[in-house]
XYZ file of C-alpha atoms in Angstrom:
694
model
C -68.080 23.707 -205.743
C -69.823 22.451 -208.892
C -71.983 19.375 -208.554
C -70.676 17.751 -211.733
C -67.389 17.379 -213.532
C -67.176 17.020 -217.290
C -67.335 13.299 -218.110
C -64.755 11.677 -220.279
C -65.600 10.298 -223.703
C -65.533 6.715 -222.492
C -67.653 7.408 -219.405
C -70.326 4.892 -220.372
C -71.657 1.767 -218.716
C -70.458 -0.690 -221.321
C -70.024 -0.871 -225.084
C -72.452 1.021 -227.274
C -75.103 -1.486 -228.397
C -76.541 -1.902 -231.855
C -79.661 0.068 -232.668
C -81.932 -2.982 -232.592
C -80.674 -4.080 -229.177
C -80.950 -0.540 -227.830
C -84.452 -0.093 -229.211
C -85.619 -3.444 -227.827
C -84.223 -2.614 -224.373
C -85.745 0.864 -224.421
C -89.224 -0.414 -225.335
C -89.075 -3.206 -222.772
C -87.887 -1.034 -219.880
C -89.300 2.336 -220.942
C -91.349 2.972 -217.735
C -88.322 2.258 -215.512
C -86.068 4.567 -217.496
C -88.634 7.381 -217.486
C -89.148 7.017 -213.725
C -85.366 7.219 -213.196
C -85.201 10.386 -215.295
C -88.229 11.909 -213.545
C -86.799 11.356 -210.072
C -83.398 12.738 -211.063
C -84.604 15.881 -212.869
C -84.905 19.111 -210.851
C -88.270 19.439 -209.009
C -88.118 23.160 -209.820
C -89.224 22.305 -213.359
C -92.749 21.715 -212.088
C -94.620 18.466 -212.542
C -95.787 19.173 -216.109
C -92.367 20.100 -217.517
C -90.713 17.392 -215.455
C -92.980 14.692 -216.924
C -92.369 15.852 -220.501
C -88.626 16.283 -219.954
C -88.356 12.782 -218.458
C -90.011 11.246 -221.522
C -87.893 13.377 -223.864
C -84.730 12.403 -222.009
C -85.398 8.695 -222.521
C -86.668 8.968 -226.089
C -83.662 10.952 -227.254
C -80.963 8.609 -226.000
C -81.868 6.146 -228.755
C -80.612 8.232 -231.712
C -77.159 8.177 -230.125
C -77.178 4.387 -230.443
C -77.469 4.685 -234.207
C -74.151 6.464 -234.440
C -72.160 3.322 -233.896
C -72.164 -0.285 -232.863
C -73.075 -3.293 -234.936
C -76.657 -3.710 -236.062
C -77.965 -6.913 -234.518
C -79.563 -9.194 -237.073
C -81.802 -10.955 -234.558
C -82.757 -8.538 -231.772
C -83.248 -10.391 -228.522
C -85.105 -9.709 -225.331
C -82.860 -8.097 -222.719
C -82.972 -8.397 -218.963
C -82.399 -5.416 -216.623
C -78.779 -6.522 -216.300
C -78.252 -6.729 -220.062
C -75.599 -4.571 -221.650
C -78.076 -2.653 -223.838
C -80.255 -1.703 -220.866
C -77.205 -0.809 -218.759
C -75.921 1.458 -221.541
C -79.313 3.167 -221.913
C -79.563 3.630 -218.153
C -76.195 5.319 -218.101
C -77.167 7.668 -220.937
C -80.470 8.571 -219.312
C -78.742 9.163 -215.995
C -76.124 11.461 -217.544
C -78.722 13.453 -219.485
C -80.935 13.929 -216.434
C -78.032 14.909 -214.173
C -76.725 17.491 -216.625
C -80.118 18.961 -217.459
C -79.466 22.228 -215.626
C -75.675 22.188 -215.981
C -73.760 24.140 -218.656
C -72.132 21.944 -221.281
C -69.823 22.643 -224.224
C -71.678 23.141 -227.472
C -70.331 19.880 -228.944
C -71.832 17.862 -226.061
C -75.279 19.449 -225.925
C -76.894 17.080 -228.408
C -75.333 13.984 -226.895
C -76.176 14.804 -223.298
C -79.536 16.572 -223.460
C -82.826 15.841 -225.179
C -83.571 17.865 -228.255
C -86.487 20.255 -228.266
C -89.590 18.939 -229.975
C -91.349 15.681 -229.284
C -93.034 14.728 -227.074
C -95.198 17.827 -227.465
C -98.372 18.527 -225.472
C -100.547 21.524 -226.298
C -103.481 22.734 -224.249
C -103.051 20.302 -221.347
C -101.073 20.108 -218.140
C -99.760 16.683 -217.124
C -99.002 15.501 -213.604
C -98.696 12.115 -211.878
C -101.460 10.953 -209.609
C -101.116 12.372 -206.102
C -100.438 9.939 -203.278
C -100.949 10.139 -199.537
C -99.162 11.976 -196.768
C -96.182 9.596 -196.831
C -95.605 10.170 -200.550
C -95.929 13.932 -200.089
C -93.380 13.925 -197.264
C -90.928 11.920 -199.374
C -91.419 14.240 -202.353
C -90.645 17.218 -200.144
C -87.547 15.473 -198.813
C -86.358 14.745 -202.369
C -86.731 18.400 -203.340
C -84.218 19.406 -200.652
C -81.326 17.226 -201.883
C -79.142 17.339 -204.980
C -79.833 15.593 -208.273
C -77.006 13.059 -207.713
C -78.555 12.098 -204.357
C -81.961 11.599 -205.979
C -80.341 9.523 -208.707
C -78.428 7.444 -206.156
C -81.626 6.740 -204.238
C -83.389 5.617 -207.422
C -80.516 3.349 -208.410
C -80.319 1.841 -204.934
C -83.984 1.171 -204.120
C -85.571 0.889 -207.581
C -82.761 -0.666 -209.598
C -81.399 -2.678 -206.671
C -77.756 -1.770 -207.351
C -75.021 -2.008 -204.752
C -73.327 1.061 -203.283
C -70.210 0.374 -205.341
C -72.204 0.094 -208.567
C -74.081 3.313 -207.815
C -70.860 5.203 -207.110
C -69.367 3.914 -210.352
C -72.419 4.970 -212.366
C -72.468 8.437 -210.815
C -68.754 8.845 -211.429
C -69.177 7.831 -215.072
C -72.024 10.353 -215.362
C -69.737 13.146 -214.183
C -70.747 13.552 -210.521
C -67.974 15.252 -208.552
C -68.621 13.496 -205.211
C -70.445 10.177 -205.745
C -69.753 8.995 -202.189
C -71.574 11.994 -200.678
C -74.541 11.393 -202.985
C -74.731 7.746 -201.887
C -74.584 8.706 -198.208
C -77.456 11.155 -198.689
C -79.397 8.481 -200.555
C -78.948 6.050 -197.659
C -80.438 8.606 -195.290
C -83.368 9.096 -197.647
C -83.820 5.321 -197.946
C -84.616 5.238 -194.225
C -87.507 7.663 -194.791
C -90.812 6.524 -193.257
C -89.342 3.481 -191.515
C -87.356 2.345 -194.534
C -90.303 2.389 -196.931
C -88.803 4.906 -199.356
C -88.335 2.207 -201.977
C -91.966 1.167 -201.796
C -93.125 4.776 -201.917
C -90.980 5.558 -204.958
C -92.751 2.740 -206.774
C -96.203 4.315 -206.294
C -98.192 6.390 -208.775
C -96.998 9.627 -207.109
C -93.618 9.139 -208.807
C -94.805 7.456 -212.028
C -94.565 9.839 -215.022
C -96.096 7.188 -217.289
C -99.473 7.284 -215.501
C -100.620 10.882 -215.404
C -103.676 13.044 -214.915
C -104.492 15.883 -217.293
C -105.896 19.352 -216.735
C -106.324 22.199 -219.221
C -104.034 25.188 -219.367
C -105.300 28.755 -218.979
C -108.434 28.453 -221.086
C -109.380 32.104 -220.614
C -106.074 33.340 -222.057
C -106.310 30.909 -224.940
C -109.867 32.072 -225.598
C -108.722 35.710 -225.629
C -105.965 34.900 -228.120
C -108.483 33.106 -230.287
C -110.725 36.179 -230.298
C -107.817 38.324 -231.378
C -106.951 35.911 -234.197
C -110.510 35.169 -235.266
C -113.073 37.490 -233.687
C -115.988 36.056 -235.587
C -115.295 32.487 -234.417
C -114.904 33.624 -230.814
C -118.247 35.455 -230.873
C -119.988 32.387 -232.267
C -118.362 30.184 -229.633
C -119.369 32.575 -226.839
C -122.943 32.533 -228.047
C -122.995 28.745 -228.062
C -121.609 28.547 -224.533
C -124.156 31.113 -223.283
C -126.962 29.103 -224.833
C -125.836 25.943 -223.063
C -125.725 27.719 -219.682
C -129.490 28.203 -219.441
C -131.680 25.406 -218.021
C -134.123 23.724 -220.321
C -137.008 25.744 -218.916
C -135.221 28.972 -219.820
C -134.807 30.128 -216.216
C -131.507 31.842 -215.426
C -128.999 29.830 -213.420
C -127.636 30.835 -210.068
C -124.090 32.253 -210.091
C -121.747 30.554 -207.642
C -118.040 31.201 -207.142
C -116.095 28.494 -208.942
C -119.110 27.665 -211.129
C -119.401 29.929 -214.141
C -122.942 31.173 -214.605
C -122.471 31.117 -218.374
C -122.219 27.336 -218.321
C -118.439 27.190 -218.755
C -116.806 24.087 -217.300
C -113.470 24.304 -215.583
C -111.599 21.137 -216.468
C -111.415 18.751 -219.440
C -115.119 18.626 -220.259
C -114.736 18.349 -223.990
C -115.180 14.611 -224.378
C -118.518 12.937 -224.973
C -117.897 10.443 -222.148
C -117.265 13.186 -219.614
C -120.232 15.192 -220.830
C -122.408 12.121 -220.298
C -120.956 11.508 -216.824
C -121.710 15.118 -215.846
C -125.271 15.143 -217.178
C -127.690 15.494 -214.214
C -130.429 13.770 -216.221
C -128.342 10.571 -216.276
C -127.649 10.365 -212.521
C -128.328 6.876 -211.176
C -131.010 6.550 -208.504
C -131.676 3.354 -206.545
C -135.254 2.346 -205.697
C -136.372 3.036 -202.131
C -136.409 -0.639 -201.137
C -133.406 -1.845 -203.165
C -131.423 -2.512 -199.962
C -134.024 -5.049 -198.758
C -133.947 -7.102 -201.960
C -130.242 -7.668 -202.563
C -127.284 -9.455 -201.029
C -125.052 -6.418 -201.602
C -125.413 -3.916 -198.763
C -123.377 -0.796 -199.516
C -123.732 2.668 -201.046
C -124.991 1.207 -204.339
C -128.418 0.562 -202.755
C -128.831 3.963 -201.091
C -131.884 5.766 -202.528
C -131.742 9.438 -203.469
C -133.045 11.482 -200.535
C -133.452 15.138 -199.642
C -135.723 17.977 -200.687
C -133.796 18.969 -203.818
C -133.253 15.662 -205.635
C -135.195 17.115 -208.591
C -133.369 20.456 -208.619
C -131.616 20.149 -211.975
C -129.765 23.447 -211.569
C -128.226 22.424 -208.225
C -127.254 18.983 -209.519
C -125.747 20.530 -212.638
C -123.607 22.881 -210.540
C -122.422 20.034 -208.317
C -121.433 17.896 -211.299
C -119.848 20.847 -213.063
C -117.610 21.611 -210.087
C -116.649 17.932 -209.833
C -115.772 17.987 -213.526
C -113.254 20.749 -212.896
C -113.183 22.956 -209.784
C -112.365 26.612 -210.281
C -109.832 28.495 -208.177
C -112.445 29.545 -205.613
C -113.618 26.004 -204.867
C -112.343 24.483 -201.631
C -111.243 20.932 -202.493
C -110.353 18.305 -199.886
C -109.656 14.582 -200.137
C -108.791 11.810 -197.737
C -105.312 10.293 -198.218
C -105.128 8.088 -201.283
C -108.329 9.469 -202.805
C -108.228 10.896 -206.323
C -110.136 14.013 -207.341
C -110.564 13.200 -211.029
C -113.967 13.639 -212.688
C -116.260 10.589 -212.897
C -115.954 8.222 -215.838
C -119.658 7.384 -215.854
C -122.811 8.910 -214.379
C -122.534 8.700 -210.567
C -125.287 7.725 -208.137
C -127.230 10.450 -206.349
C -127.468 9.827 -202.603
C -128.719 13.157 -201.260
C -129.606 16.671 -202.358
C -131.098 19.183 -199.961
C -130.690 22.276 -197.809
C -129.043 21.784 -194.436
C -127.783 24.350 -191.914
C -127.594 27.174 -194.431
C -125.974 25.154 -197.218
C -127.182 23.215 -200.230
C -125.578 19.768 -200.032
C -125.254 17.091 -202.714
C -123.844 13.615 -201.992
C -122.718 11.472 -204.937
C -121.173 8.016 -205.282
C -119.234 6.753 -208.317
C -118.612 3.213 -207.079
C -115.197 4.060 -205.634
C -115.614 7.435 -203.955
C -118.085 9.514 -201.988
C -118.206 13.116 -203.193
C -119.823 15.848 -201.122
C -120.635 19.164 -202.772
C -121.818 22.111 -200.648
C -122.683 25.699 -201.508
C -124.179 28.412 -199.304
C -127.904 28.848 -199.762
C -128.509 32.267 -201.302
C -131.052 33.967 -203.583
C -130.723 33.173 -207.269
C -128.897 35.778 -209.304
C -130.062 36.165 -212.906
C -127.499 35.747 -215.651
C -127.717 38.043 -218.686
C -128.629 36.157 -221.819
C -126.392 38.283 -223.972
C -123.093 39.990 -223.697
C -119.444 38.973 -223.394
C -118.300 36.182 -221.166
C -117.476 37.397 -217.653
C -113.812 37.172 -216.700
C -112.404 34.643 -214.345
C -109.151 33.721 -212.703
C -106.961 31.156 -214.476
C -107.177 27.512 -213.473
C -104.426 26.480 -211.046
C -101.836 24.122 -212.441
C -102.800 21.382 -209.986
C -105.674 20.703 -207.660
C -105.289 20.176 -203.921
C -105.131 16.420 -203.328
C -105.473 16.151 -199.581
C -106.092 18.013 -196.387
C -109.453 18.837 -194.824
C -110.080 22.565 -195.141
C -113.555 22.767 -193.644
C -116.684 24.417 -195.005
C -116.966 27.787 -196.760
C -116.981 30.691 -194.365
C -120.458 32.083 -193.622
C -121.402 34.900 -195.944
C -119.166 33.733 -198.797
C -120.316 32.297 -202.088
C -117.549 29.693 -202.389
C -118.613 26.064 -202.809
C -116.665 23.153 -201.345
C -115.928 19.700 -202.712
C -114.861 16.770 -200.497
C -113.710 13.332 -201.680
C -113.481 10.104 -199.667
C -112.825 6.514 -200.682
C -115.722 4.086 -200.407
C -114.598 1.010 -202.339
C -115.547 -2.318 -200.745
C -117.807 -0.637 -198.205
C -120.163 -2.935 -196.301
C -123.144 -2.818 -193.964
C -121.214 -0.994 -191.228
C -118.778 1.198 -193.175
C -121.599 2.351 -195.477
C -124.020 2.939 -192.609
C -123.638 6.715 -192.346
C -122.155 9.745 -194.086
C -121.356 13.159 -192.663
C -123.775 15.466 -194.426
C -123.013 18.682 -192.546
C -120.897 20.221 -189.785
C -121.738 23.108 -187.476
C -120.284 24.388 -184.196
C -122.823 22.142 -182.471
C -121.410 19.012 -184.108
C -121.812 16.792 -187.146
C -125.052 15.646 -188.769
C -125.227 12.304 -190.525
C -127.247 10.792 -193.334
C -128.038 7.240 -192.230
C -128.237 4.227 -194.523
C -131.764 3.029 -195.354
C -131.154 -0.233 -193.435
C -130.533 1.570 -190.122
C -133.579 1.005 -187.922
C -132.341 2.705 -184.742
C -129.742 5.289 -183.750
C -128.370 6.673 -180.496
C -125.298 8.416 -179.143
C -123.050 7.437 -176.276
C -119.813 8.656 -174.690
C -116.972 6.139 -174.953
C -115.362 7.635 -171.838
C -118.493 6.827 -169.815
C -119.009 3.101 -170.438
C -121.623 2.756 -167.689
C -123.813 5.572 -169.043
C -126.658 4.321 -171.270
C -126.906 5.472 -174.864
C -129.275 8.362 -175.624
C -131.752 8.342 -178.498
C -130.988 10.494 -181.539
C -133.536 12.462 -183.568
C -133.671 11.449 -187.231
C -135.664 13.211 -189.971
C -137.830 11.433 -192.525
C -134.968 11.752 -195.009
C -132.571 9.944 -192.649
C -130.648 13.025 -191.437
C -129.728 12.992 -187.749
C -129.595 15.802 -185.278
C -126.223 17.290 -184.405
C -123.808 14.887 -182.693
C -120.995 16.657 -180.774
C -117.616 16.131 -182.389
C -114.844 14.431 -180.395
C -112.168 16.779 -179.124
C -109.313 17.188 -181.610
C -107.000 18.894 -179.126
C -106.666 19.892 -175.484
C -108.146 17.765 -172.746
C -109.965 14.616 -173.793
C -113.035 14.710 -171.553
C -115.608 13.025 -173.829
C -115.711 10.943 -176.994
C -119.217 10.864 -178.543
C -119.969 8.006 -180.948
C -122.979 6.776 -182.891
C -124.587 3.506 -181.854
C -126.569 2.190 -184.835
C -128.941 -0.757 -185.115
C -129.483 -2.623 -188.371
C -132.925 -3.542 -189.629
C -134.043 -7.058 -188.787
C -134.698 -7.521 -192.505
C -130.894 -7.826 -192.822
C -129.690 -9.219 -189.488
C -131.288 -9.687 -186.090
C -130.111 -7.889 -182.959
C -127.124 -6.251 -184.618
C -125.824 -2.967 -183.197
C -122.455 -1.342 -183.824
C -120.440 1.818 -183.136
C -119.030 4.385 -185.553
C -117.038 7.498 -184.699
C -116.266 10.791 -186.409
C -112.612 11.211 -187.386
C -113.134 14.391 -189.389
C -113.960 12.738 -192.720
C -117.121 12.197 -194.799
C -117.360 8.570 -193.676
C -117.174 7.694 -189.946
C -114.928 4.835 -188.789
C -116.298 1.510 -187.531
C -115.175 0.512 -183.995
C -114.781 -3.169 -183.050
C -113.323 -5.307 -180.243
C -111.515 -8.655 -179.954
C -111.782 -10.221 -176.498
C -109.057 -11.729 -174.332
C -107.945 -15.336 -174.925
C -109.995 -17.712 -172.830
C -113.011 -15.410 -172.673
C -114.230 -16.411 -176.140
C -113.177 -18.780 -178.925
C -110.490 -17.496 -181.280
C -112.298 -15.378 -183.852
C -112.191 -12.051 -185.619
C -113.266 -8.633 -184.332
C -116.755 -8.315 -182.863
C -118.996 -5.305 -182.371
C -117.867 -3.005 -179.561
C -121.247 -2.782 -177.840
C -120.822 -5.273 -174.959
C -119.552 -4.534 -171.475
C -115.905 -5.681 -171.907
C -115.675 -3.863 -175.260
C -116.967 -0.586 -173.835
C -114.573 -0.831 -170.870
C -111.667 -1.431 -173.240
C -112.597 1.509 -175.477
C -113.050 3.774 -172.452
C -109.297 3.470 -171.828
C -108.356 3.746 -175.529
C -110.761 6.263 -177.076
C -108.576 9.343 -176.647
C -105.833 7.747 -178.755
C -108.194 8.041 -181.748
C -107.287 11.740 -181.985
C -104.052 10.807 -183.754
C -106.057 9.158 -186.560
C -108.052 12.218 -187.648
C -107.880 12.887 -191.375
C -105.865 9.755 -192.196
C -108.496 7.873 -194.206
C -109.394 5.325 -191.516
C -112.015 2.705 -192.356
C -112.211 0.724 -189.095
C -110.432 0.526 -185.728
C -110.211 -2.636 -183.611
C -109.204 -3.020 -179.964
C -107.580 -6.426 -179.448
C -107.012 -7.443 -175.823
C -104.332 -10.009 -176.617
C -103.057 -10.827 -173.096
C -103.835 -10.513 -169.418
C -101.058 -10.560 -166.806
C -100.869 -10.836 -163.018
C -98.444 -8.180 -161.772
C -95.726 -8.968 -159.206
C -96.136 -8.111 -155.524
C -99.923 -8.513 -155.787
C -100.083 -5.521 -158.096
C -103.343 -6.647 -159.651
C -104.175 -7.763 -163.176
C -103.142 -5.759 -166.224
C -104.315 -5.986 -169.824
C -102.288 -5.700 -173.008
C -104.225 -4.111 -175.877
C -103.298 -3.644 -179.523
C -105.359 -0.982 -181.304
C -105.268 -1.398 -185.084
C -106.553 1.234 -187.523
C -107.226 -0.012 -191.060
C -107.380 2.592 -193.829
C -109.477 2.549 -196.981
C -106.322 2.431 -199.086
C -104.991 -0.684 -197.298
C -102.085 0.087 -194.928
C -102.719 -0.275 -191.208
C -101.329 1.367 -188.093
C -101.097 -0.111 -184.603
C -100.787 1.240 -181.078
C -99.896 -1.173 -178.240
C -100.949 -0.193 -174.722
C -100.231 -1.616 -171.291
C -103.308 -1.042 -169.138
C -102.497 -1.393 -165.444
C -105.224 -1.555 -162.790
C -106.947 1.817 -162.375
C -109.482 3.363 -160.027
C -111.464 5.011 -162.852
C -112.903 3.264 -165.893
C -111.488 5.688 -168.463
C -107.881 5.880 -167.229
C -105.693 5.776 -170.350
C -103.131 3.036 -170.741
C -99.380 3.394 -171.283
C -98.327 3.331 -174.929
C -95.452 0.860 -175.248
C -95.203 0.544 -179.042
C -96.481 2.200 -182.191
C -95.951 1.215 -185.812
C -97.341 2.246 -189.189
C -97.847 0.256 -192.381
C -97.869 -3.110 -190.703
C -99.994 -6.265 -190.801
C -99.618 -6.846 -187.048
C -102.780 -7.191 -184.961
C -104.815 -7.850 -188.068
C -106.128 -10.682 -190.162
C -102.701 -11.316 -191.686
C -100.662 -10.621 -188.545
C -102.256 -12.580 -185.716
C -99.136 -12.900 -183.520
C -97.698 -10.140 -181.364
C -95.142 -9.694 -178.581
C -94.613 -6.494 -176.584
C -92.824 -5.411 -173.437
C -92.377 -2.526 -171.022
C -90.870 -1.639 -167.637
C -93.123 -1.325 -164.594
C -92.541 0.038 -161.104
C -94.139 -2.014 -158.326
C -95.838 -0.474 -155.269
C -92.626 -1.116 -153.276
C -90.572 0.891 -155.761
C -88.868 -2.044 -157.502
C -88.569 -2.139 -161.279
C -89.680 -5.088 -163.362
C -89.498 -6.047 -167.007
C -92.939 -7.120 -168.237
C -93.695 -8.831 -171.538
C -96.765 -10.450 -173.050
C -97.590 -12.305 -176.241
C -100.710 -13.414 -178.063
C -102.382 -16.813 -177.557
C -100.014 -18.798 -179.835
C -96.865 -17.695 -177.958
C -95.330 -20.636 -176.060
C -92.045 -19.149 -174.864
C -90.653 -15.643 -174.193
C -86.931 -14.875 -173.912
C -85.219 -11.654 -172.832
C -81.569 -10.867 -173.629
C -79.335 -7.856 -173.112
C -79.316 -6.047 -169.790
C -81.893 -8.592 -168.618
C -81.628 -12.328 -169.260
C -84.777 -14.349 -168.615
C -86.780 -17.168 -170.132
C -90.315 -18.414 -169.532
C -92.566 -20.969 -171.187
C -95.746 -18.911 -171.017
C -97.510 -16.031 -172.779
C -96.345 -13.500 -170.159
C -93.054 -12.672 -168.433
C -92.295 -10.639 -165.294
C -88.726 -10.370 -163.974
C -86.716 -7.903 -161.854
C -84.801 -5.523 -164.080
C -82.810 -2.290 -163.891
C -84.681 0.875 -164.790
C -82.385 1.535 -167.752
C -80.626 -0.694 -170.256
C -81.250 -2.281 -173.629
C -83.397 -5.411 -173.697
C -84.299 -7.591 -176.668
C -87.456 -9.700 -176.501
C -88.239 -12.698 -178.687
C -90.803 -15.506 -178.610
C -91.523 -18.947 -180.003
C -94.902 -19.877 -181.480
C -96.991 -23.022 -181.361
C -96.020 -23.966 -184.902
C -92.312 -23.533 -184.173
C -91.831 -20.087 -185.725
C -90.124 -17.117 -184.105
C -91.426 -13.662 -183.204
C -89.716 -10.402 -182.246
C -91.216 -7.781 -179.982
C -93.027 -4.890 -181.633
C -91.447 -1.483 -181.249
């Protein structure tokens, strides 16, 4: 059955506006119209063609407005509900829906953008890549029809009702608008109903794009055929640039052309300056002790190869545009674009068989690594060696590990580092081996040790650190199988910054380890924010929670806090239990929580029972300081109880459904059937209400 029917001549969304009104509405709402077209167009076009086609679709609906309608003498500003905008939206929708559908020759010009402008030559365009949630939504959109994608856009971005969406789709020629709306409603529930928010991100914005060159090698070959003399001169110039100033031949590395060629858009003066190793910023050795800003900006350049211009040039060159052989990884929400200004050099040296360079551009940490190998001379004359074409898009996320031993493929890893502080800028992963990870410590770290979170009573062990601040290997926490140990770093700040300050960081598989903190039970300390997880109660709490950190690997986590928000006496003298909310904050902003019920246990590291889990929430954080959770519990006598607990500002808890109970306290325990739906709610000190998490 065809997806579309041929629309009738009057299948519009209102009267045709005058050209001035249409032009004013198009200019005012151009980004919204282009986003609607982009989301509706077939994903099979590829991101580059889809971006250009979306812009062409919107730009070419305006000429149709000139065919009729009165010319407004005083063009006015239109709102999204104005007739001119509604008419344009309908035209854009019809053109995008019929992009890959056959149309009669007399309707082609009216329903599809003409070939021509906008025209892009020599560049590939694509929107900025988002995180894992955006990628999952994009994949879901590619599996449904164009009418369903259009219905989703109209519902969540335009805010139209189901009836209005069905009417628009019917006017645009969709054969079954109701089915498209039903599919859109299912998509709207994607990622806990956050599809609308995700569609508004840069991942789906064709007006904010990244650029990469097309196949430069093929274009260069065509240029040689057309003008051999010019190509020879150009090749000679590029070969001349490839040699270091001292005339020594450069090492050849996969993904880094030995002839000095740059993959990527390196033709601008600003980019050339940003990728010049002579302009790398270097902080003085004692800058951290003479400033109020303690972050990566005051790290000095360390390592045995900080003056190796050839190595630094290769690292910057790969950052400017990785070749096909380069392994690129990035934490969620981290861009891989070249720097806009000279970055800061943090480290350059040989480590575990690899040459490693760490750079910081103010927003990101970039780690470049290449296997250490003998230098290979590059001939000073001769034709340019061949290479594979540049891929259309670079990998945006996913940790792929280090180059395999014996290969000559460099790797490039990106991680966000904006708004880092004394603890989140305290260490960087500089290398990984089967024995574990090695860290480069911040210059303000005066002491370092390792400890096992699952053994809270075992003292921390000292850690060897080189003169350059590189630690010995620290075993990596288990990413799968049995969780029998969870090694962490215990770091101590210099007294020149703060006295008697130690803190914990843990490896979650990213360049920057995550900071671990603890918030104590009400009544044990005044109400305050998270504290360092180095005391006895904090270590006991993390001993029962550490293994849940495995689910956070590779998700761009900045810090994780354990908040013991309630303590409860269990019925039938069952002992005292603790309710803990573990919140993981990411560098990009969204947080994720895990609520556990920790019953009395005979061993210190017995894991708790997970009773609730939620992503992209403010709960258990600075802006979500109230929480209510519940679970069922079986007493020693075999009876079942409904348990609930709230944070310190909860004054009353009420249960409805299969269990009806009410208590004026922060905890509730009542006999309950093993099965059945129960709804929990609470009242707060200030009079507000609260629903249970999960």
